[in-house]
JSON list of C-alpha atoms in Angstrom, two decimals:
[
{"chain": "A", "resi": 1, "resn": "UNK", "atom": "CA", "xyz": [171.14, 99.85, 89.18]},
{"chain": "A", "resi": 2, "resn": "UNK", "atom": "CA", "xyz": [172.83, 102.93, 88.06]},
{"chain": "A", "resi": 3, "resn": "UNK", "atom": "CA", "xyz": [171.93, 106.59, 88.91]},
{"chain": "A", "resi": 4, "resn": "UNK", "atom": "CA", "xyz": [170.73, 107.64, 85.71]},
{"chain": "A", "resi": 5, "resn": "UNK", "atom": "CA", "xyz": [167.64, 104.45, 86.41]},
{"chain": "A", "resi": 6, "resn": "UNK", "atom": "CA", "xyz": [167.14, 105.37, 90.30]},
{"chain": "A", "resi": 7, "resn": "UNK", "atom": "CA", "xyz": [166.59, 108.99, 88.97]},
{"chain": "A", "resi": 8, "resn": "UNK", "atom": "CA", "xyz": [164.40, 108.44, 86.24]},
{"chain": "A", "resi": 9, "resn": "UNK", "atom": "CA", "xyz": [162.64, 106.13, 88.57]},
{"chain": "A", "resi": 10, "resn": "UNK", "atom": "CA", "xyz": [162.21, 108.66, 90.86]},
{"chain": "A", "resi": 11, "resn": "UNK", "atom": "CA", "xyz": [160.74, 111.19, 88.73]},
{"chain": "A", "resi": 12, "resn": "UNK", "atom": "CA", "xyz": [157.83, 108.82, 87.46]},
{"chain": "A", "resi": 13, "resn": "UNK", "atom": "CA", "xyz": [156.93, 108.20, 90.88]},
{"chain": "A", "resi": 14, "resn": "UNK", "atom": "CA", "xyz": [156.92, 111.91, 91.86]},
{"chain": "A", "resi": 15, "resn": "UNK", "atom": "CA", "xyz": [154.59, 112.57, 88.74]},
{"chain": "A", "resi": 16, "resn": "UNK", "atom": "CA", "xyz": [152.60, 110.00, 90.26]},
{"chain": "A", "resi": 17, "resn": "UNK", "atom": "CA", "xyz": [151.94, 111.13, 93.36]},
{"chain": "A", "resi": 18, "resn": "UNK", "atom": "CA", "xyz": [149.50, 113.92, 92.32]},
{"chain": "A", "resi": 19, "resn": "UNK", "atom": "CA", "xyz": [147.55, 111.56, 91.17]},
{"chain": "A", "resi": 20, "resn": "UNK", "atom": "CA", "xyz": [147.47, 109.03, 94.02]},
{"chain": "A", "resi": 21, "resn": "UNK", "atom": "CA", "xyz": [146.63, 112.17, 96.41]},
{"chain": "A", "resi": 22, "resn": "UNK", "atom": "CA", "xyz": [143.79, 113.18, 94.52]},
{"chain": "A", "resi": 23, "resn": "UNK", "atom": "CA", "xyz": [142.28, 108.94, 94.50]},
{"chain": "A", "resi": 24, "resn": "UNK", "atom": "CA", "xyz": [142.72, 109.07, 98.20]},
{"chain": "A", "resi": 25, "resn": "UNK", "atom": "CA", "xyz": [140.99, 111.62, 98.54]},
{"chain": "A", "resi": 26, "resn": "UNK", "atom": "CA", "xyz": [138.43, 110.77, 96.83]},
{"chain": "A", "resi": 27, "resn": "UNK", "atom": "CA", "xyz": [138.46, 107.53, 98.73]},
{"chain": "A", "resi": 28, "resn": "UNK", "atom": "CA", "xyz": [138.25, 109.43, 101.92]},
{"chain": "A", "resi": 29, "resn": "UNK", "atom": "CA", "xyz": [135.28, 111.20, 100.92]},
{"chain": "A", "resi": 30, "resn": "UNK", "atom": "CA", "xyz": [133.30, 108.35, 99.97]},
{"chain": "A", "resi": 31, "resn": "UNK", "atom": "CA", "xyz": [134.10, 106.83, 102.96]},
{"chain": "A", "resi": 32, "resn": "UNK", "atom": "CA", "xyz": [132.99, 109.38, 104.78]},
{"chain": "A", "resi": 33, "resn": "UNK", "atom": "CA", "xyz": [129.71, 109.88, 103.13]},
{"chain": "A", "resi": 34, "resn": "UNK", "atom": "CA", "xyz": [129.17, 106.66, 103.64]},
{"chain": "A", "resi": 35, "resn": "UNK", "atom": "CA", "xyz": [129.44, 106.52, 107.57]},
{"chain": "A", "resi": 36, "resn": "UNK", "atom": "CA", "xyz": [127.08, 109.62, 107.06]},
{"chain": "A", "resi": 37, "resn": "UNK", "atom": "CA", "xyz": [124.48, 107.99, 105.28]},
{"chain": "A", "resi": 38, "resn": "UNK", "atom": "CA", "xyz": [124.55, 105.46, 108.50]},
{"chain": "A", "resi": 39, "resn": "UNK", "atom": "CA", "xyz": [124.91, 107.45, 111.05]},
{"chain": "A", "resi": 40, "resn": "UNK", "atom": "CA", "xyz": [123.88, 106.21, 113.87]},
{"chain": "A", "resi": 41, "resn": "UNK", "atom": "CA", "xyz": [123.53, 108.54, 116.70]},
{"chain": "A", "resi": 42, "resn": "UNK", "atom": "CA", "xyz": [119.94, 109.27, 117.56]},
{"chain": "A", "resi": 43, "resn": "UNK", "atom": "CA", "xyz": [118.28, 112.61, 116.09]},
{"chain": "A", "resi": 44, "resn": "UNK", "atom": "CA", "xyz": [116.69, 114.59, 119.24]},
{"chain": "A", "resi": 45, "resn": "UNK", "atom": "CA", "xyz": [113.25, 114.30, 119.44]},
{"chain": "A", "resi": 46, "resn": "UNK", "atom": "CA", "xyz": [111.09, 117.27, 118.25]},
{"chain": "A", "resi": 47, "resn": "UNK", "atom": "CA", "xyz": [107.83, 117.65, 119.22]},
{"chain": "A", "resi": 48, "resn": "UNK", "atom": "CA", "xyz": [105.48, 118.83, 116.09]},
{"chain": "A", "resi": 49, "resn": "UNK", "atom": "CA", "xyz": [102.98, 121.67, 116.76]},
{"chain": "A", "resi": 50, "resn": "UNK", "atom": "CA", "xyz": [99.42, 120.68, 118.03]},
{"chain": "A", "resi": 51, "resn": "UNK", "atom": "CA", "xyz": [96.28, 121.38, 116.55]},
{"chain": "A", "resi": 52, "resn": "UNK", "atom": "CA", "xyz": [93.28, 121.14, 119.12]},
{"chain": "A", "resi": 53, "resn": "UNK", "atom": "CA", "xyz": [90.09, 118.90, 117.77]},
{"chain": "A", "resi": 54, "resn": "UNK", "atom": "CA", "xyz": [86.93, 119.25, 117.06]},
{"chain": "A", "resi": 55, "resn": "UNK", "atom": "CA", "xyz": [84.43, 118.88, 120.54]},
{"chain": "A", "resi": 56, "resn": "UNK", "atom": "CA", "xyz": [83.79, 114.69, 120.65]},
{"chain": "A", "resi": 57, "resn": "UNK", "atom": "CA", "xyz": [80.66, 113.76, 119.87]},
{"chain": "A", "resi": 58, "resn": "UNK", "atom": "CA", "xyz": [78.68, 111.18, 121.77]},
{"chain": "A", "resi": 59, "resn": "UNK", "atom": "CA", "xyz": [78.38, 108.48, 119.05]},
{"chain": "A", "resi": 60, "resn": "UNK", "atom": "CA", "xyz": [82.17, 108.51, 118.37]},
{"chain": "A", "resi": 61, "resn": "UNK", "atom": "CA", "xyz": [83.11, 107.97, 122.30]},
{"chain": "A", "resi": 62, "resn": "UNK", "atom": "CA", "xyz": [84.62, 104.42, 123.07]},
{"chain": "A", "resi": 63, "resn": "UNK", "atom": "CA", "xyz": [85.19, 103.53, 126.74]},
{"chain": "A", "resi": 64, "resn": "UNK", "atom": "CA", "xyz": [87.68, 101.48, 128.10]},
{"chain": "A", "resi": 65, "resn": "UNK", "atom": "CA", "xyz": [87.62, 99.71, 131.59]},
{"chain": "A", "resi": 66, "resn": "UNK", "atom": "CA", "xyz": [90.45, 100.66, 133.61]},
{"chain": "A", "resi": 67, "resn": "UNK", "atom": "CA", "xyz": [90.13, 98.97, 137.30]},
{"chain": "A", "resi": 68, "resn": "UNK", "atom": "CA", "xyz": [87.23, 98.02, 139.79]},
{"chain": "A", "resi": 69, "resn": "UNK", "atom": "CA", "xyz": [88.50, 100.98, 142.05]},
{"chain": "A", "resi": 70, "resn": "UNK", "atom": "CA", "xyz": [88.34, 103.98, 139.33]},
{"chain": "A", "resi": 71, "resn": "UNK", "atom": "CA", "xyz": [86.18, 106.82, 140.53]},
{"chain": "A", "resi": 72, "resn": "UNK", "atom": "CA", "xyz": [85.71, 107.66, 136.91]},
{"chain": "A", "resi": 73, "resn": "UNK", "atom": "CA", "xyz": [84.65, 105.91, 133.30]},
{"chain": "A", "resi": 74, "resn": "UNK", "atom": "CA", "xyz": [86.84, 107.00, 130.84]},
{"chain": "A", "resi": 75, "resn": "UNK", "atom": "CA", "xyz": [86.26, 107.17, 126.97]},
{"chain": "A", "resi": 76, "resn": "UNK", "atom": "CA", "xyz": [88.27, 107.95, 123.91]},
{"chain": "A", "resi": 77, "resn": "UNK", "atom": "CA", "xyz": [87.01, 110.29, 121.13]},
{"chain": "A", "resi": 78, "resn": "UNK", "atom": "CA", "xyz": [87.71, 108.33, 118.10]},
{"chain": "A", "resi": 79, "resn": "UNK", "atom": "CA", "xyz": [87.54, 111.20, 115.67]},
{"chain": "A", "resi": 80, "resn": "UNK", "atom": "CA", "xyz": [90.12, 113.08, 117.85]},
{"chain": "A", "resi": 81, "resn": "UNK", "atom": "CA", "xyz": [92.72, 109.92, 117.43]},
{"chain": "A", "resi": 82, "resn": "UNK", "atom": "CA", "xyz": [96.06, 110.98, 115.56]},
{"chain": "A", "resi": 83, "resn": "UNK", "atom": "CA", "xyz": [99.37, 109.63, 115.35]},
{"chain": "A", "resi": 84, "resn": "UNK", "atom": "CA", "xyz": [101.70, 112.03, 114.85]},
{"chain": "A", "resi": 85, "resn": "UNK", "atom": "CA", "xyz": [105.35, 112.49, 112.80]},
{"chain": "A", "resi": 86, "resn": "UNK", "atom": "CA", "xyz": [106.70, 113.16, 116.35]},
{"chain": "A", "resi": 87, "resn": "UNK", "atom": "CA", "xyz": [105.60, 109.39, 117.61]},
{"chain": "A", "resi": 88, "resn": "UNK", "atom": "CA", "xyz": [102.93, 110.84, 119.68]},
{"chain": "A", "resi": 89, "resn": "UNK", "atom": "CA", "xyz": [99.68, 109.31, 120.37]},
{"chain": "A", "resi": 90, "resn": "UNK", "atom": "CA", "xyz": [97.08, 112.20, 120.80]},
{"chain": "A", "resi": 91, "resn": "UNK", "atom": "CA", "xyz": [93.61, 111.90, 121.79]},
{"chain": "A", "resi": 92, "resn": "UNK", "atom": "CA", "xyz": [90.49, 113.44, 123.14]},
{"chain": "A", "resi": 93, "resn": "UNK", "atom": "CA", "xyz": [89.44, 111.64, 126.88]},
{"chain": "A", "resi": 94, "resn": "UNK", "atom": "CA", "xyz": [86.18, 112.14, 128.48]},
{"chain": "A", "resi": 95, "resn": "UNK", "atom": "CA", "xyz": [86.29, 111.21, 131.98]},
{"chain": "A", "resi": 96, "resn": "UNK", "atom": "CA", "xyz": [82.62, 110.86, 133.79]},
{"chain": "A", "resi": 97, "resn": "UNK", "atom": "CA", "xyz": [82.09, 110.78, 137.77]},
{"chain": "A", "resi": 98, "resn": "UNK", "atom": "CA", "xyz": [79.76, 108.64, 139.30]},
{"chain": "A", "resi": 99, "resn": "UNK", "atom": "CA", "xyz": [77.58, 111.74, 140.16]},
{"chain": "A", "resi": 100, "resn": "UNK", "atom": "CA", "xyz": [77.34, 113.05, 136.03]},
{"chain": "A", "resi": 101, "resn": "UNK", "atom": "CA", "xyz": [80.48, 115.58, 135.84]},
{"chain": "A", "resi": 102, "resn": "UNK", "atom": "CA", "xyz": [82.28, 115.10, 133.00]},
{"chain": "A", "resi": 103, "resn": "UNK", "atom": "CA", "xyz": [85.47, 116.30, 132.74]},
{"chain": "A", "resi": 104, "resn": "UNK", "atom": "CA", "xyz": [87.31, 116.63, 128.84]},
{"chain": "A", "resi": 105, "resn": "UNK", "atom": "CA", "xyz": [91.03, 116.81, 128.05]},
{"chain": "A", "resi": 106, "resn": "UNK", "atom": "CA", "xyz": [92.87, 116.86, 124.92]},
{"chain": "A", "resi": 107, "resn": "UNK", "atom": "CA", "xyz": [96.40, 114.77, 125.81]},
{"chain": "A", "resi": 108, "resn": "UNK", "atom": "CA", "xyz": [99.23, 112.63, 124.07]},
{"chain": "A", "resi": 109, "resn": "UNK", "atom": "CA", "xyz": [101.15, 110.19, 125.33]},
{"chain": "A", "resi": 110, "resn": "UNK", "atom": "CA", "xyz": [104.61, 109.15, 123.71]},
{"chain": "A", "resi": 111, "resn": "UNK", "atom": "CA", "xyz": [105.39, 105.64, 123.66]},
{"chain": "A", "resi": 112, "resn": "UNK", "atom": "CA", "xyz": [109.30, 105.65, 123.63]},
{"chain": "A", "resi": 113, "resn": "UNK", "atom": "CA", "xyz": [109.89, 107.49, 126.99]},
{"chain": "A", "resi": 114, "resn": "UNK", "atom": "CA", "xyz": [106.38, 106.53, 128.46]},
{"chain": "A", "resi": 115, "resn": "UNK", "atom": "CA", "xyz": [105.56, 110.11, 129.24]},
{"chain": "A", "resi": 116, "resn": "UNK", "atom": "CA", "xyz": [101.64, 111.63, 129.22]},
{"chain": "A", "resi": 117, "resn": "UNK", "atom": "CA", "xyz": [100.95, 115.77, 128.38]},
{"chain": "A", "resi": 118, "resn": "UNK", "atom": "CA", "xyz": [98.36, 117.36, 128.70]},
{"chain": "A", "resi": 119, "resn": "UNK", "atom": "CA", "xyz": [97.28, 119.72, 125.97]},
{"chain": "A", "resi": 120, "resn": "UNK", "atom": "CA", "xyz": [94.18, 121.43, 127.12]},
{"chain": "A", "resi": 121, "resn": "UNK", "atom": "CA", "xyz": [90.63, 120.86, 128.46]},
{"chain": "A", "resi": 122, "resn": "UNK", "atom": "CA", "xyz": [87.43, 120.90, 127.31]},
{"chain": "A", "resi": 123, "resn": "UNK", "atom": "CA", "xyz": [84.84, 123.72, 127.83]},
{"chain": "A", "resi": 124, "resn": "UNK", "atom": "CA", "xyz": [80.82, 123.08, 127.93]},
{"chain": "A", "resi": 125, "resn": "UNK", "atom": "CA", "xyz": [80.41, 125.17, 124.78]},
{"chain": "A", "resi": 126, "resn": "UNK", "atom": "CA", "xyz": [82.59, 123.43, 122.44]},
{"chain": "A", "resi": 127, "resn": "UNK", "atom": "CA", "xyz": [85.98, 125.54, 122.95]},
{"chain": "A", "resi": 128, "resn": "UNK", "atom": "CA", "xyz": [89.25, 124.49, 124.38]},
{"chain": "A", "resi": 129, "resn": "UNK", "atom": "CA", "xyz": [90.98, 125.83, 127.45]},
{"chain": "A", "resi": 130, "resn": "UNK", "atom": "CA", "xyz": [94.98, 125.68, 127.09]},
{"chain": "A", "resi": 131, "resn": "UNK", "atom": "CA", "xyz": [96.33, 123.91, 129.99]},
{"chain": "A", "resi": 132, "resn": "UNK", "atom": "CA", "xyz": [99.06, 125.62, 131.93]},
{"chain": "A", "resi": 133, "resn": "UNK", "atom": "CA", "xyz": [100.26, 121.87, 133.23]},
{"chain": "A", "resi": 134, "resn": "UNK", "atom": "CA", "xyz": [102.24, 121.81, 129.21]},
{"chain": "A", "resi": 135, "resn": "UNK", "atom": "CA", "xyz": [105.22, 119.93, 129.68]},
{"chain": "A", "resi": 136, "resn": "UNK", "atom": "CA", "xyz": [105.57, 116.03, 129.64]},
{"chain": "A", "resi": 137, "resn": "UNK", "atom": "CA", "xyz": [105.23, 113.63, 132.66]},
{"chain": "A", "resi": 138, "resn": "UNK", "atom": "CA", "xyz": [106.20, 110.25, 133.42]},
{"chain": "A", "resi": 139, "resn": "UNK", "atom": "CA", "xyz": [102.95, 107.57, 133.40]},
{"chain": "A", "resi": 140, "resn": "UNK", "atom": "CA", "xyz": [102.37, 105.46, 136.55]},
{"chain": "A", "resi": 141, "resn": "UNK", "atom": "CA", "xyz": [100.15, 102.76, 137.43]},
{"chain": "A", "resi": 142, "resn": "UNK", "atom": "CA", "xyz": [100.38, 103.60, 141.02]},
{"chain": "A", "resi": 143, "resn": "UNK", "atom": "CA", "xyz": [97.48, 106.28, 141.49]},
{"chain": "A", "resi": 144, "resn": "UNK", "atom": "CA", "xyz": [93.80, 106.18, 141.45]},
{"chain": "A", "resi": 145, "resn": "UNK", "atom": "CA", "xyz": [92.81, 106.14, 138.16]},
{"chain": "A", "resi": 146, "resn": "UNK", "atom": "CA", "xyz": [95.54, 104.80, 136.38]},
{"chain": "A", "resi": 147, "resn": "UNK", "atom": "CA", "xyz": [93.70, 105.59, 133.07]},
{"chain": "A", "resi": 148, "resn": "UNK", "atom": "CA", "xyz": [97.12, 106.84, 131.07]},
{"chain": "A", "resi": 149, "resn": "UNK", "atom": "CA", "xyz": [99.17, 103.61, 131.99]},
{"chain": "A", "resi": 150, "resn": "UNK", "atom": "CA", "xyz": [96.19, 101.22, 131.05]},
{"chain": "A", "resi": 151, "resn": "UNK", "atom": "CA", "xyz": [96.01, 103.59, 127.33]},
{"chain": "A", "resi": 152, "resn": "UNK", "atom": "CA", "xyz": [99.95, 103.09, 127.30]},
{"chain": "A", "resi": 153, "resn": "UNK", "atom": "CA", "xyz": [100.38, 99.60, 127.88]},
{"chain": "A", "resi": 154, "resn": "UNK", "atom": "CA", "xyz": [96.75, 98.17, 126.56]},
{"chain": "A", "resi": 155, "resn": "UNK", "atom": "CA", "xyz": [95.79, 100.37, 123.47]},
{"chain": "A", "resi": 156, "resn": "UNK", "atom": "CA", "xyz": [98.03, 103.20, 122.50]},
{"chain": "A", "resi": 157, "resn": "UNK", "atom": "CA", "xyz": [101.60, 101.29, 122.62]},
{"chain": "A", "resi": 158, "resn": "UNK", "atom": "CA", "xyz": [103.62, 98.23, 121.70]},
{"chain": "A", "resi": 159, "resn": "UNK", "atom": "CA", "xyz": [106.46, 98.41, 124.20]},
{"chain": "A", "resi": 160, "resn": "UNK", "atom": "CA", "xyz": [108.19, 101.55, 123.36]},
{"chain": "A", "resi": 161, "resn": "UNK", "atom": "CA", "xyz": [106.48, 102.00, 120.08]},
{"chain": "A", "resi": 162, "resn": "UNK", "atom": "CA", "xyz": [103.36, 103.26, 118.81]},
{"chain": "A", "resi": 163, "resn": "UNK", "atom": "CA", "xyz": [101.04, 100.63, 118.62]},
{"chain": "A", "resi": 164, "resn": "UNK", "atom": "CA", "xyz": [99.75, 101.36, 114.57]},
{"chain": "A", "resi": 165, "resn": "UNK", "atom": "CA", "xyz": [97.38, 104.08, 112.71]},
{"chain": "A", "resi": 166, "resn": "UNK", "atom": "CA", "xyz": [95.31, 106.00, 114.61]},
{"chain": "A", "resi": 167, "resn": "UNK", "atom": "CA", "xyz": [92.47, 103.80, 112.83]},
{"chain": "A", "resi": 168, "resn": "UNK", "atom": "CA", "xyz": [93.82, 100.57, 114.06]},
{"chain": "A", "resi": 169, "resn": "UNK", "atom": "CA", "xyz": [93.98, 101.87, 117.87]},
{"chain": "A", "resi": 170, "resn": "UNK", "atom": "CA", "xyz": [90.83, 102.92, 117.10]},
{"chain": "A", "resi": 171, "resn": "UNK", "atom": "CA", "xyz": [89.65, 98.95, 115.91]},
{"chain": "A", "resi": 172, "resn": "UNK", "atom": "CA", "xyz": [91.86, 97.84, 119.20]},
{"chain": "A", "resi": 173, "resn": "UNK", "atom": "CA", "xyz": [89.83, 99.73, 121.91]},
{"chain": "A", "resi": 174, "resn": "UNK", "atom": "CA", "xyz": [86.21, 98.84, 120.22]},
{"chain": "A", "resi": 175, "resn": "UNK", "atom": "CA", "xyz": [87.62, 95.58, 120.53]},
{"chain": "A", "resi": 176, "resn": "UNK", "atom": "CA", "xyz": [88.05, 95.32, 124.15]},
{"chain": "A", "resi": 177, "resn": "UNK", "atom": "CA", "xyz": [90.53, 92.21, 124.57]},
{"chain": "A", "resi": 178, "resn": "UNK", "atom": "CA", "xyz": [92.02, 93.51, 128.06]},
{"chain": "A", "resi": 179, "resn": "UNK", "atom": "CA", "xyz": [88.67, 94.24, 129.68]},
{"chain": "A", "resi": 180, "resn": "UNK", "atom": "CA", "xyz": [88.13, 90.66, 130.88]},
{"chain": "A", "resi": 181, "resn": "UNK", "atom": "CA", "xyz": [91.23, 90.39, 132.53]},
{"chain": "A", "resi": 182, "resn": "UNK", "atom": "CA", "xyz": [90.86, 93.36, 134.78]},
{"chain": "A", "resi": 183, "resn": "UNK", "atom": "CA", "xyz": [86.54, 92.24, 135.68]},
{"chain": "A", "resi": 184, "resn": "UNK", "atom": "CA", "xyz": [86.32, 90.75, 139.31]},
{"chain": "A", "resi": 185, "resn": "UNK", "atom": "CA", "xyz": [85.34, 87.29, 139.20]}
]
């Protein structure tokens, strides 16, 4: 090849190059929208703001059995039942003593990282008392009445999910399919 070709060679690539910078660029771009649109890194987890419930009503109370040695029965205001965009469960619990005290509580529990809150308690008249205890706790089955870890693992969750709707948790505990299990023979 002469000089005059290698030149003239040269020069078209050169004009070229512009061009090729620009397409990788664009390339790049798209790639990286791409591995955007699937990122996977988890979001953190924001917890959305709470609106307290209604008082629960006798007729829309459904008790659930929790173990032969709870000092308490414990129902479940259906009414009060939400799921929220946050993955939380939340619910109003009425807990009666053998002796007629009742004691009402407003709490969630959140599936993923098995924790319980509580949000506030209930008042004779109807109103809400904000409870000071406002920060999340791990559940355990070791205490006395191990009411949040039987509403974790029987009704509210499906392993580190939430278990459906607020009206199919709502079906699950009228339904009762873990009672039997837990009834001294």
């Amino acid at each position: 090849m002469n000089k005059q070709a290698i030149f003239s060679a040269t020069r078209r690539c050169l004009r070229c190059l512009p061009l090729a910078a620009l397409l990788l660029t664009g390339v790049t771009q798209a790639q990286s929208k791409f591995e955007e649109d699937f990122d996977d890194t988890e979001k953190p987890w924001q917890e959305i703001a709470v609106q307290l419930p209604a008082a629960p009503k006798q007729e829309n109370l459904i008790p659930f059995y929790v173990s032969p040695t709870a000092t308490y029965t414990f129902s479940i205001d259906t009414k009060s039942l939400s799921v929220g965009s946050d993955a939380v469960v939340r619910y109003t619990l009425m807990a009666k003593g053998s002796g007629g005290a009742e004691n009402i509580s407003y709490e969630g529990i959140r599936c993923k990282s098995k924790e319980r809150k509580l949000y506030a308690f209930g008042r004779k008249d109807g109103s809400w008392s904000r409870s000071h205890r406002d920060k999340w706790e791990p559940i355990t089955q070791h205490v006395s009445n191990p009411y949040h870890a039987i509403l974790m693992t029987d009704f509210l969750c499906d392993g580190e999910a939430v278990a459906g709707s607020a009206d199919d948790i709502a079906r699950h505990l009228r339904m009762k399919p873990v009672a039997d299990r837990y009834m001294p023979k």
